[in-house]
Coordinates of C-alpha atoms in Angstrom, one line a residue:
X1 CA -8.9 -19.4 -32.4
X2 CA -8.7 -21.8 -30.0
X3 CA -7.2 -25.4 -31.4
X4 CA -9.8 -28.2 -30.2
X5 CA -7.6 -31.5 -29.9
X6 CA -10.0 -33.4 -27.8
X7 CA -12.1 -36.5 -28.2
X8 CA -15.4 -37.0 -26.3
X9 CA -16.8 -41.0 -25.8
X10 CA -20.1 -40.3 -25.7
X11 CA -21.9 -44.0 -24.6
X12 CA -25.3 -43.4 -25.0
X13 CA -26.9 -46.6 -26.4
X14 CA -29.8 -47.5 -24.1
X15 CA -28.9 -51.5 -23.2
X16 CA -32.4 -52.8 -23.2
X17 CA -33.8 -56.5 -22.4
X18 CA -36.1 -57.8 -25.1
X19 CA -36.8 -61.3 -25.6
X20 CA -38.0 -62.7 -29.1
X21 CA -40.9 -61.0 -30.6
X22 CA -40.9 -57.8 -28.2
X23 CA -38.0 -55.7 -29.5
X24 CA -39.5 -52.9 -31.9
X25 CA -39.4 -49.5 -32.0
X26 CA -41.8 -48.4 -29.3
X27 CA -39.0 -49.7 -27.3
X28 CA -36.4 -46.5 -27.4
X29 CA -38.2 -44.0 -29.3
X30 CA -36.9 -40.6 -27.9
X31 CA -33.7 -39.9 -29.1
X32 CA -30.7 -39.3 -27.1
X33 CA -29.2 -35.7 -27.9
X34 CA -25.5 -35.5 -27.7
X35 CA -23.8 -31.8 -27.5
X36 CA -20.7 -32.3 -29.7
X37 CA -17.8 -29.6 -30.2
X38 CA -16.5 -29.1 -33.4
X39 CA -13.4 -30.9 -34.5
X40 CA -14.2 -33.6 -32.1
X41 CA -14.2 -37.3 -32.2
X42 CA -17.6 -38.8 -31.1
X43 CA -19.0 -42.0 -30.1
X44 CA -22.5 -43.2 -30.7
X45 CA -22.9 -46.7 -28.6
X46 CA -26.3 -49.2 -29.0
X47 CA -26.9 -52.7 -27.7
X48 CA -30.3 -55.5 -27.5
X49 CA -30.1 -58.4 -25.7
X50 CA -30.2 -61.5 -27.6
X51 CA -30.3 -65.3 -27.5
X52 CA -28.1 -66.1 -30.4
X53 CA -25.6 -64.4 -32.8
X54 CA -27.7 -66.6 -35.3
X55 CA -30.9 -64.5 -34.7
X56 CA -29.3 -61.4 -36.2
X57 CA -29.0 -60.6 -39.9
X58 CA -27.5 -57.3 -39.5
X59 CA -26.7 -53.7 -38.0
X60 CA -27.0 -50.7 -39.8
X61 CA -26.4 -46.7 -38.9
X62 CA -28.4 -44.2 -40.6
X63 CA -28.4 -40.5 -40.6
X64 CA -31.7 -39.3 -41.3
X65 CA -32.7 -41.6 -43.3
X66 CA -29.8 -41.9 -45.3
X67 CA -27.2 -45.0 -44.4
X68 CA -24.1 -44.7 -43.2
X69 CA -22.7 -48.0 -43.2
X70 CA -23.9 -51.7 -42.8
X71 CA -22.5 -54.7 -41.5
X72 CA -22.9 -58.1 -41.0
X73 CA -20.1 -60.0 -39.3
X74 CA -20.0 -59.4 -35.4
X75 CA -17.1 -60.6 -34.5
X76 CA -15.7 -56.7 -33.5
X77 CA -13.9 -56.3 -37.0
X78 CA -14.1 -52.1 -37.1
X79 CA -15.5 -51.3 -40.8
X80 CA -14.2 -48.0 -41.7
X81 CA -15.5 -45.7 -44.5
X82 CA -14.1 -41.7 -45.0
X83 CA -15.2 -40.1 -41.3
X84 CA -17.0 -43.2 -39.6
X85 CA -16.0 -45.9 -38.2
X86 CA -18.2 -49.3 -37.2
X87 CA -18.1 -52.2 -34.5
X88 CA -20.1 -54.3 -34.0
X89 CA -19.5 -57.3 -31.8
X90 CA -21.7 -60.5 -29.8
X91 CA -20.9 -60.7 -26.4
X92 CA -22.1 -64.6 -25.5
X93 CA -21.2 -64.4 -21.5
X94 CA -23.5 -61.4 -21.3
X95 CA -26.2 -62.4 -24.3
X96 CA -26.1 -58.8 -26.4
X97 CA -25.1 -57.4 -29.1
X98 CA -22.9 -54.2 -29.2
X99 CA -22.8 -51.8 -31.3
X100 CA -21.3 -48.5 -32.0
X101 CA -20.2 -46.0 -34.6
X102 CA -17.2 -43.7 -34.5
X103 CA -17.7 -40.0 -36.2
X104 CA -14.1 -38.3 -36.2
X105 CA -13.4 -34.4 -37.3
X106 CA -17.5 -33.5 -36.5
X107 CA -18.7 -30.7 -38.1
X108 CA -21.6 -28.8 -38.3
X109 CA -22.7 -30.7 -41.1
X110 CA -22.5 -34.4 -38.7
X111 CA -25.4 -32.5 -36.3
X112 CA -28.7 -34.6 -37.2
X113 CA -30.4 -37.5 -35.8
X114 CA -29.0 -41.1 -36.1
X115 CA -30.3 -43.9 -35.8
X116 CA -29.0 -47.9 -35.1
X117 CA -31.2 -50.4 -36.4
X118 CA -30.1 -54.0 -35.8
X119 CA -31.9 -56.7 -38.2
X120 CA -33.4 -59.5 -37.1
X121 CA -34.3 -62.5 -38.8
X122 CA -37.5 -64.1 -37.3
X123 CA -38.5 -60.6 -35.4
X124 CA -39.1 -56.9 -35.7
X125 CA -35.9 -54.8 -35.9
X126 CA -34.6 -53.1 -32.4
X127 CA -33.9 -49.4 -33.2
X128 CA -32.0 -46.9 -31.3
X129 CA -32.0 -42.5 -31.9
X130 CA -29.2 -40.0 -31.7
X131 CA -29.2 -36.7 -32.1
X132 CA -26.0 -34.2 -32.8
X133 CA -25.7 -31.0 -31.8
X134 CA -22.8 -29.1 -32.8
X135 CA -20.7 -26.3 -30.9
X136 CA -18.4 -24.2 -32.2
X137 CA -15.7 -22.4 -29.7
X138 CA -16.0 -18.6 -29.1
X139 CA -13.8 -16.2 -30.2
X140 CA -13.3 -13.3 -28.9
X141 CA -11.6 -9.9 -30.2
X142 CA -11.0 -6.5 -28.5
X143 CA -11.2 -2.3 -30.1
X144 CA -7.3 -2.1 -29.0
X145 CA -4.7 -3.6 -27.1
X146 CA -3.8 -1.6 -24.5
X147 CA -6.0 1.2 -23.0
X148 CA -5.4 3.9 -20.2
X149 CA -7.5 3.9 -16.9
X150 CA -11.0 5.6 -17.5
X151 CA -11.3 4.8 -21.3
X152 CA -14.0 2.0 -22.6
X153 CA -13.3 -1.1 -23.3
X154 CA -15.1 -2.2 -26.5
X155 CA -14.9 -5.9 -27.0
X156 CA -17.2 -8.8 -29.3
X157 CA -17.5 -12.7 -28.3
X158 CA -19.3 -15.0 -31.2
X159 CA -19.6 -18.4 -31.6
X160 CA -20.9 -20.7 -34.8
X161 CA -23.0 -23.8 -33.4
X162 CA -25.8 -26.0 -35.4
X163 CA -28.7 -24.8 -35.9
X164 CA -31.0 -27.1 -33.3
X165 CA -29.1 -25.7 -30.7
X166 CA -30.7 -23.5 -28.5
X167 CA -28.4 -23.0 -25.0
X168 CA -26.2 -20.3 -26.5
X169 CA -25.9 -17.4 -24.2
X170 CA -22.7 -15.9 -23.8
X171 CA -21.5 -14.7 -20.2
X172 CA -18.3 -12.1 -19.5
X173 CA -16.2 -11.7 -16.6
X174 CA -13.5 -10.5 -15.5
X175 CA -10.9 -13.2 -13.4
X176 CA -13.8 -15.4 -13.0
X177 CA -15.5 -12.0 -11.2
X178 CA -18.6 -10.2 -12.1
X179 CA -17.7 -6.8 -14.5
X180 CA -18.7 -3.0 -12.9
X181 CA -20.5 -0.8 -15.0
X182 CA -21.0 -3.3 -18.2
X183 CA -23.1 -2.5 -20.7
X184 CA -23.9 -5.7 -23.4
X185 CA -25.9 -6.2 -26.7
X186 CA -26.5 -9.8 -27.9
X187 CA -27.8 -10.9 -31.3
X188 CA -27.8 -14.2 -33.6
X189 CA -27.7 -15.0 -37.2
X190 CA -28.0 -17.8 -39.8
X191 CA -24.9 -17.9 -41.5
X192 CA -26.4 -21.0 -43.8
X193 CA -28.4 -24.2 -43.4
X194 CA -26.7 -25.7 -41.0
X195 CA -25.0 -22.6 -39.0
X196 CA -26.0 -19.7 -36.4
X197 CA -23.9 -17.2 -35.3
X198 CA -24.4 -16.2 -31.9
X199 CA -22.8 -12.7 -30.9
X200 CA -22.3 -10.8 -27.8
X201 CA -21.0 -7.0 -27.9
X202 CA -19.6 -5.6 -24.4
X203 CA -18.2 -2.3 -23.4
X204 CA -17.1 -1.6 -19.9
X205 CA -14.5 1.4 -18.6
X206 CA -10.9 0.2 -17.7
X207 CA -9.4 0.2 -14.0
X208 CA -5.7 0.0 -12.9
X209 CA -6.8 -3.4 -10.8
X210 CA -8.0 -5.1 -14.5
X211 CA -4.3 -4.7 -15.5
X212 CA -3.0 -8.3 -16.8
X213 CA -6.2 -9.7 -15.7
X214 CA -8.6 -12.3 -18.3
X215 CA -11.5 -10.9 -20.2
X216 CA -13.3 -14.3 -20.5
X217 CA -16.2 -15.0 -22.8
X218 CA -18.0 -18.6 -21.9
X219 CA -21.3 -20.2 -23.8
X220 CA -23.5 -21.1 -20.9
X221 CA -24.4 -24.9 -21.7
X222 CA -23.0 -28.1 -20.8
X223 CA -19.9 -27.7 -22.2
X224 CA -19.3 -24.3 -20.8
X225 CA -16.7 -23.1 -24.1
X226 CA -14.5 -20.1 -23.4
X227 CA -12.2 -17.7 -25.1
X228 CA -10.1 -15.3 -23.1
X229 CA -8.2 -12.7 -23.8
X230 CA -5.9 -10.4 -20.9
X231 CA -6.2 -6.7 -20.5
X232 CA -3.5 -4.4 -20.7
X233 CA -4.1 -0.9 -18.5
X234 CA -2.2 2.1 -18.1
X235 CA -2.8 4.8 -15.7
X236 CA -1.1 7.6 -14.0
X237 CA 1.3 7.2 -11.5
X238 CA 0.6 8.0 -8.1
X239 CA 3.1 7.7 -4.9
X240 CA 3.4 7.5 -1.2
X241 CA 5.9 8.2 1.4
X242 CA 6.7 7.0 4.5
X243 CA 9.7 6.7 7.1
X244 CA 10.8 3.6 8.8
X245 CA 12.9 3.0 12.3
X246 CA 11.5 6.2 13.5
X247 CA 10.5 6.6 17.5
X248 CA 7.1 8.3 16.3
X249 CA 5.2 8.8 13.2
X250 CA 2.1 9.4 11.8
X251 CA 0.9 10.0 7.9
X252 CA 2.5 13.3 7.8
X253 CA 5.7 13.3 10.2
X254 CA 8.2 11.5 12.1
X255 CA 10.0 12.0 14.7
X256 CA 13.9 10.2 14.3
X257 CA 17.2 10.6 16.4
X258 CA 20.1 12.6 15.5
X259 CA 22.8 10.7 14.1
X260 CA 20.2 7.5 13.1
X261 CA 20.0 6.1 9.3
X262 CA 16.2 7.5 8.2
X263 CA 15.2 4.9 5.9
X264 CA 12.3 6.9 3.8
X265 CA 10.9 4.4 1.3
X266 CA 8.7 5.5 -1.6
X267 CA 5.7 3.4 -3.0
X268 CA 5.2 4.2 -6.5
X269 CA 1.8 2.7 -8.2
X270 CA 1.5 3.4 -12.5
X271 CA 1.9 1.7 -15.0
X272 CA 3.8 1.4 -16.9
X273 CA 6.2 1.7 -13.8
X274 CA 7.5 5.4 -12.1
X275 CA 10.3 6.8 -11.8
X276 CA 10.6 8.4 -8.1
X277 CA 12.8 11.4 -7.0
X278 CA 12.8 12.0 -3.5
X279 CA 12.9 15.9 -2.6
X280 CA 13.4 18.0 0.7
X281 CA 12.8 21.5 1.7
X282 CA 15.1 22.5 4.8
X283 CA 13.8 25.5 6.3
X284 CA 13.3 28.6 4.9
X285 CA 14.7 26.8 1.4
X286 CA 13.0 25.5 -1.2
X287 CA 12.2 22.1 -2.6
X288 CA 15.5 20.1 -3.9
X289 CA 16.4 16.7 -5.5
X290 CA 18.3 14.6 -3.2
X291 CA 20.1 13.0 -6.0
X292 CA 23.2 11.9 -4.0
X293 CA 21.4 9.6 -1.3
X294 CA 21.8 5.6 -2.0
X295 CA 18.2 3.9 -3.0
X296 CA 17.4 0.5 -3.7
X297 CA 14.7 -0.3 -6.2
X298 CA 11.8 -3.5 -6.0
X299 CA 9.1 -4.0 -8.2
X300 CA 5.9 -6.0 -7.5
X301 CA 4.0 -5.9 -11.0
X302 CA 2.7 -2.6 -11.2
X303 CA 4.3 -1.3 -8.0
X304 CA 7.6 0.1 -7.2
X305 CA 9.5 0.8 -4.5
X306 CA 12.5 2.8 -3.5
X307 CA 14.4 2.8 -0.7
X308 CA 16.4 5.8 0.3
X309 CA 18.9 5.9 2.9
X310 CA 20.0 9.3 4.8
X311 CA 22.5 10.3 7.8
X312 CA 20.0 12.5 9.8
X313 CA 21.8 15.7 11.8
X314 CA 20.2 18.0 13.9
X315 CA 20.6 21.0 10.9
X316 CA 18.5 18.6 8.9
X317 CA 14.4 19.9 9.9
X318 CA 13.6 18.4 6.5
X319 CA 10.3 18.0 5.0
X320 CA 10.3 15.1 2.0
X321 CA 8.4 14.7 -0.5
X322 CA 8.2 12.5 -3.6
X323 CA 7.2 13.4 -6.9
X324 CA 6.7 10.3 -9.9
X325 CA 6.0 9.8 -13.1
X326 CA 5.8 7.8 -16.2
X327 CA 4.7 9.1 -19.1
X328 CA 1.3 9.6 -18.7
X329 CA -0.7 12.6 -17.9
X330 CA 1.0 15.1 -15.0
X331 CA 3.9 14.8 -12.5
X332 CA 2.6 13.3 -9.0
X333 CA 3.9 14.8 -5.7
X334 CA 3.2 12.9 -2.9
X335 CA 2.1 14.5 0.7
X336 CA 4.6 16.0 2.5
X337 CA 6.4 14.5 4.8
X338 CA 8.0 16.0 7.8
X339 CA 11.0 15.0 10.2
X340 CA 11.4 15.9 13.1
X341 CA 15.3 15.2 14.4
X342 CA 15.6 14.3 18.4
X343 CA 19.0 15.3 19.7
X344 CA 20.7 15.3 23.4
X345 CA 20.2 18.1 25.4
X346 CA 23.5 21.2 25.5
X347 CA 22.9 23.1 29.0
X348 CA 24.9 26.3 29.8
X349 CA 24.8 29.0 32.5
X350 CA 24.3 32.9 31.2
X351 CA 24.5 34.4 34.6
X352 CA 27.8 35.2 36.3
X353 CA 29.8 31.8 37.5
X354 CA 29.8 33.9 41.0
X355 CA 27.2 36.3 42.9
X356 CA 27.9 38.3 45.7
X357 CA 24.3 38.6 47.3
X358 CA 23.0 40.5 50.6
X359 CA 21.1 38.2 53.3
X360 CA 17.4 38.8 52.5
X361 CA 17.8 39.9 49.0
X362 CA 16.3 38.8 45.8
X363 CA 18.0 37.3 43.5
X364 CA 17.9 35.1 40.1
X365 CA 20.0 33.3 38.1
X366 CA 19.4 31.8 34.3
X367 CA 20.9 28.8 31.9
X368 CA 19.7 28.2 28.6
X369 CA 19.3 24.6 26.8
X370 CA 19.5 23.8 23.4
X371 CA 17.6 20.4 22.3
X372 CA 14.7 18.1 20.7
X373 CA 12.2 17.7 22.1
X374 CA 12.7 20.8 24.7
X375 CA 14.1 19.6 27.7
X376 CA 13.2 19.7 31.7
X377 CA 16.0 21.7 34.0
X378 CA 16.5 20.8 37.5
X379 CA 18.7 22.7 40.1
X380 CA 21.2 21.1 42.2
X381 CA 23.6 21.9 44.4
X382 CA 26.3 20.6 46.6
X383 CA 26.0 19.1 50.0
X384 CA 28.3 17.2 52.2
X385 CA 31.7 18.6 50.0
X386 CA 30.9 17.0 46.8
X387 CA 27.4 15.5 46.6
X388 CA 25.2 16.9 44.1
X389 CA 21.3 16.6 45.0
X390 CA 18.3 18.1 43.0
X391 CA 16.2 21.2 44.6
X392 CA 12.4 21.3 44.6
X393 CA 12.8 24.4 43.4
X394 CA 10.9 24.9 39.5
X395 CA 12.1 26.9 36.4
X396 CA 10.3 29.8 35.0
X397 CA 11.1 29.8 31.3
X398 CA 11.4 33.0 30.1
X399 CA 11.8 32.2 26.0
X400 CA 12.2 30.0 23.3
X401 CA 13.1 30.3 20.2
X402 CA 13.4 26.9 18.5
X403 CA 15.2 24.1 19.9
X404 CA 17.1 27.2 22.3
X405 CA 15.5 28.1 26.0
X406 CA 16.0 30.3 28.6
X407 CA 15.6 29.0 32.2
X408 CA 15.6 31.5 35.6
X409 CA 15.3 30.3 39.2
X410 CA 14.2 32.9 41.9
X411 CA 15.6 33.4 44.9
X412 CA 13.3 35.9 47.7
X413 CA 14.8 37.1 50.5
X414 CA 17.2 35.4 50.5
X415 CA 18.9 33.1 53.8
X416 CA 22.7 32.7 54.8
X417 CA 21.7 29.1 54.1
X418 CA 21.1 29.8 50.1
X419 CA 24.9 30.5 49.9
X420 CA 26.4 27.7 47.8
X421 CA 27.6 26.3 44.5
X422 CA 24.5 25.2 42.5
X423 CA 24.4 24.0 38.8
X424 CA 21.6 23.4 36.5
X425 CA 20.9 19.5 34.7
X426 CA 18.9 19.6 31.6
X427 CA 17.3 16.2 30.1
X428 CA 15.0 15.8 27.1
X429 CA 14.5 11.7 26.7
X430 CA 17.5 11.6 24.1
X431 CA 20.9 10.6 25.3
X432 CA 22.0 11.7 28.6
X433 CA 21.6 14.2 30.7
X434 CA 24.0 17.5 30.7
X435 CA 25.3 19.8 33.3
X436 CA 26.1 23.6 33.2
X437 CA 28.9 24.7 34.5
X438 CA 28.7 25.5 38.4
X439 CA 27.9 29.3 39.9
X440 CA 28.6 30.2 43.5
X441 CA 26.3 32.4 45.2
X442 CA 27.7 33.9 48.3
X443 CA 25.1 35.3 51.0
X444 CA 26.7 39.0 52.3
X445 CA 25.7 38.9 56.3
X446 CA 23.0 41.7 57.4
X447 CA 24.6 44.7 59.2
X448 CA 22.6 47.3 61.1
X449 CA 23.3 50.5 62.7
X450 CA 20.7 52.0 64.7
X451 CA 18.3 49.7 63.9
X452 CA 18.9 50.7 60.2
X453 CA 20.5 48.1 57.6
X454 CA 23.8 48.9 56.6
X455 CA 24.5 48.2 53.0
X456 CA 27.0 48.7 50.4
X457 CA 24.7 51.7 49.3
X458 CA 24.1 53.1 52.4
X459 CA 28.2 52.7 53.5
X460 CA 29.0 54.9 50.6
X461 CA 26.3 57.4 51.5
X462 CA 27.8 57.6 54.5
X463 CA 31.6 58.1 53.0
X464 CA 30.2 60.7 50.9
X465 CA 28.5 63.1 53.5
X466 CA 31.6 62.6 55.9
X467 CA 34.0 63.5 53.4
X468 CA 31.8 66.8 52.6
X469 CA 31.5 67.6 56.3
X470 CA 35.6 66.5 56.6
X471 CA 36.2 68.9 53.5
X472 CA 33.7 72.0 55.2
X473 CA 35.8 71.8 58.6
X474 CA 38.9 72.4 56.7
X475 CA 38.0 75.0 54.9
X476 CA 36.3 76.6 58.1
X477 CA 39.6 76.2 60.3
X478 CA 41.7 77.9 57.5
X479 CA 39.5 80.4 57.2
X480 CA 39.8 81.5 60.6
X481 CA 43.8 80.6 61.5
X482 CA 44.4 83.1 58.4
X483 CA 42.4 85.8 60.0
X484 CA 43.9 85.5 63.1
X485 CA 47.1 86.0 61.7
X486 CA 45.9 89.1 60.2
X487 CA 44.8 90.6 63.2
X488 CA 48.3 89.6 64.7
X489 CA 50.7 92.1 62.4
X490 CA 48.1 94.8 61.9
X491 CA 50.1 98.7 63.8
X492 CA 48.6 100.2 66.3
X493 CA 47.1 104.0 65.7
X494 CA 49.6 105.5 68.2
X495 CA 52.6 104.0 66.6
X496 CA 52.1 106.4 63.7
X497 CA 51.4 109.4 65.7

């Protein structure tokens, strides 16, 4: 699977000093193993010191016991023959000879011990061991190509090597990272002579964070071979929502002011990526697209993000919500999301612009405010012609329904020095503050009449009973002018007589 295209010098030719008559084969006898990958181009290097060119008859390479090729001239002429190639060459300045031999294309069939014998012609021969082992790369195959969140992933890793070699365990991982949950079966064959097959099966489930991430096999030795292959994932989409340039929010509201841009931008994660509709429920509505609002889309791999952009208006008392998905499994809503418009405070008076009111009477007046967050009233009142200054004196508020209160101030017994023109200021945090219109209260002096206050009530008492006694004197005096004048023409008894 994986073309090798590499060539590995492997120098391994002990140089060792030997003077004439001590260079035998006690003097290198363990062999020097070489771990070659196949396909590869391999170099096996020797070397004796010497006195002379003259001294040596010849080099020769053997594999097993079998030669490979011979030569005789040292001069560094390579010698070539199918796969292998020979140098051999006398170094004067530093008194050696060196030798190596070139094995190009190795297969499993090079693997083996070698040996370099260089001929002498008055001593014993100076001998030097290889040995080849040969590695094959892994390869590495998967049950399917793509696979949804939760399933398993089934996958196999082998690798063909010689037969004498022994490191040959295979490792996974994931992005260089240790795998959760993995369960793995290993096992080896002899696939002939000269071959083993080493295998490794693994199965592990599949998370959204694997997506486009490398399943890597690697043969634990000193050549550390690998195959990888990447991981495809889907899973369900899920979404989240939240509100930018707001004054105040938290996970599940926010708090904006009227007449702002609400910027409410949607994080979609699934793959493969969501589609995202944002919805809103006004009050006492239900749940509608919001199809007409401009969004802009980004994506970030798996993860996608939309923008939406909205005028927000004091009607507005939406809660959001966005629902995604993409193919797989259910529609996801996201939690609901609520927003709460600030506005300005509206002030108004509901009592009478003017009240007549008695000295030492109770009295009251109201306004009502309409705002977000619910504002704080404060009375004033005129001084010095045309100065408005704020009174101590505190609200009781009487209802609220919404974003609409009702305010009353108290007045008890009430002084000449109440009389006035007074207005109420209302003021939530948003914009500025607003004024009601002004009322005049005017303070009715106290009159008494014998010790007894004389009001408006008592005055018409008083009108009433008069008339009635005015109305009884008439009627008495008529009564008795008409019967004098009856006693007036009545005859005397003597006229008649």
């Amino acid at each position: 699977m994986i073309a090798v295209c590499c060539i590995l010098y492997v120098v391994v030719g002990v140089i060792t000093s030997c003077g004439v008559g001590n260079c035998g084969a006690a003097d290198d006898t363990t062999p020097h193993r070489h771990l070659a990958v196949l396909d590869e181009t391999i170099f096996l290097a020797g070397s004796d010191k010497t006195d002379s060119i003259s001294d040596v008859e010849s080099v020769v390479w053997l594999k097993e016991t079998n030669k490979i090729m011979k030569q005789s001239s040292f001069d560094g002429t390579p010698s070539t023959e199918g796969r292998y190639t020979m140098y051999a060459e006398f170094q004067d300045t530093a008194g050696s000879l060196e030798t190596s031999l070139e094995i190009r294309n190795i297969s499993f069939s090079d693997a083996g011990s070698y040996t370099c014998k260089i001929y002498y012609h008055e001593k014993l021969p100076f001998f030097i061991q290889h040995k080849i082992q040969v590695q094959g790369y892994p390869w590495l195959a998967k049950d399917k190509e793509v696979y949804s969140e939760g399933h398993m992933v089934s996958a196999i890793c082998c690798a063909n090597s010689s037969r004498a070699v022994t490191d040959t365990s295979l490792d996974w991982s994931i992005q260089n990272g240790a795998i959760s949950n993995q369960v793995e079966t290993g096992n080896k064959s002899i696939v002939s002579t000269d071959v083993q097959l080493t295998c490794s099966n693994l199965t592990f489930p599949a998370t959204r964070h694997q997506h486009q991430q490398q399943l890597t096999c690697m043969i634990r030795n000193e050549r550390n071979l690998s195959a990888d292959t990447n991981l495809f994932i889907l899973y369900s989409a899920s979404v989240q929502i939240s509100v930018l340039n707001s004054t105040n929010t938290d996970d599940t509201s926010t708090s904006i002011e009227e007449c702002a841009i609400g910027i409410i931008v949607c994080e979609a994660d699934g793959n493969p990526p969501a589609n995202v509709t944002l919805q809103k429920q006004a009050r006492n509505e239900g749940w509608t697209r919001q199809l007409h609002l401009p969004a802009v889309q980004s994506r970030d791999g798996w993860n996608t993000s939309w923008t939406f952009y909205c005028t927000i208006s004091a009607g507005m008392m939406p809660e959001s919500t966005m629902r995604t998905f993409n193919g797989l499994d259910a529609q996801r809503n996201s939690e609901q999301h609520e927003i709460d418009v600030l506005f300005s405070t509206h002030t108004i008076l509901t009592s009478a612009n003017v009240m007549n009111v008695g000295e030492n009477d109770d009295f009251y007046f109201e306004c009502a405010t309409e705002s977000n967050p619910v504002a704080v009233v404060t009375l004033q009142k005129i001084v010095n012609i045309d100065e408005w200054t704020d009174l101590s004196a505190k609200p009781s508020l009487i209802s609220n329904d919404g974003f609409k209160s009702t305010w009353r101030f108290y007045f008890i017994n009430a002084s000449l020095e109440v009389a006035g023109t007074y207005r109420c200021l209302g003021f939530n945090g948003v914009g500025v503050e607003t004024a009601s219109v002004p009322i005049l209260v005017e303070i009715e002096d106290e009159k008494k009449l014998f010790g007894v206050k004389i009001t408006d009530h008592s005055v018409t008492i008083v009108i009433v009973i008069a008339s009635i006694l005015l109305l009884l004197l008439v009627i008495i005096l008529i009564a008795y002018i008409k019967r004098r004048n009856h006693r007036s023409v009545t005859i005397p008894d003597e006229l008649y007589r």
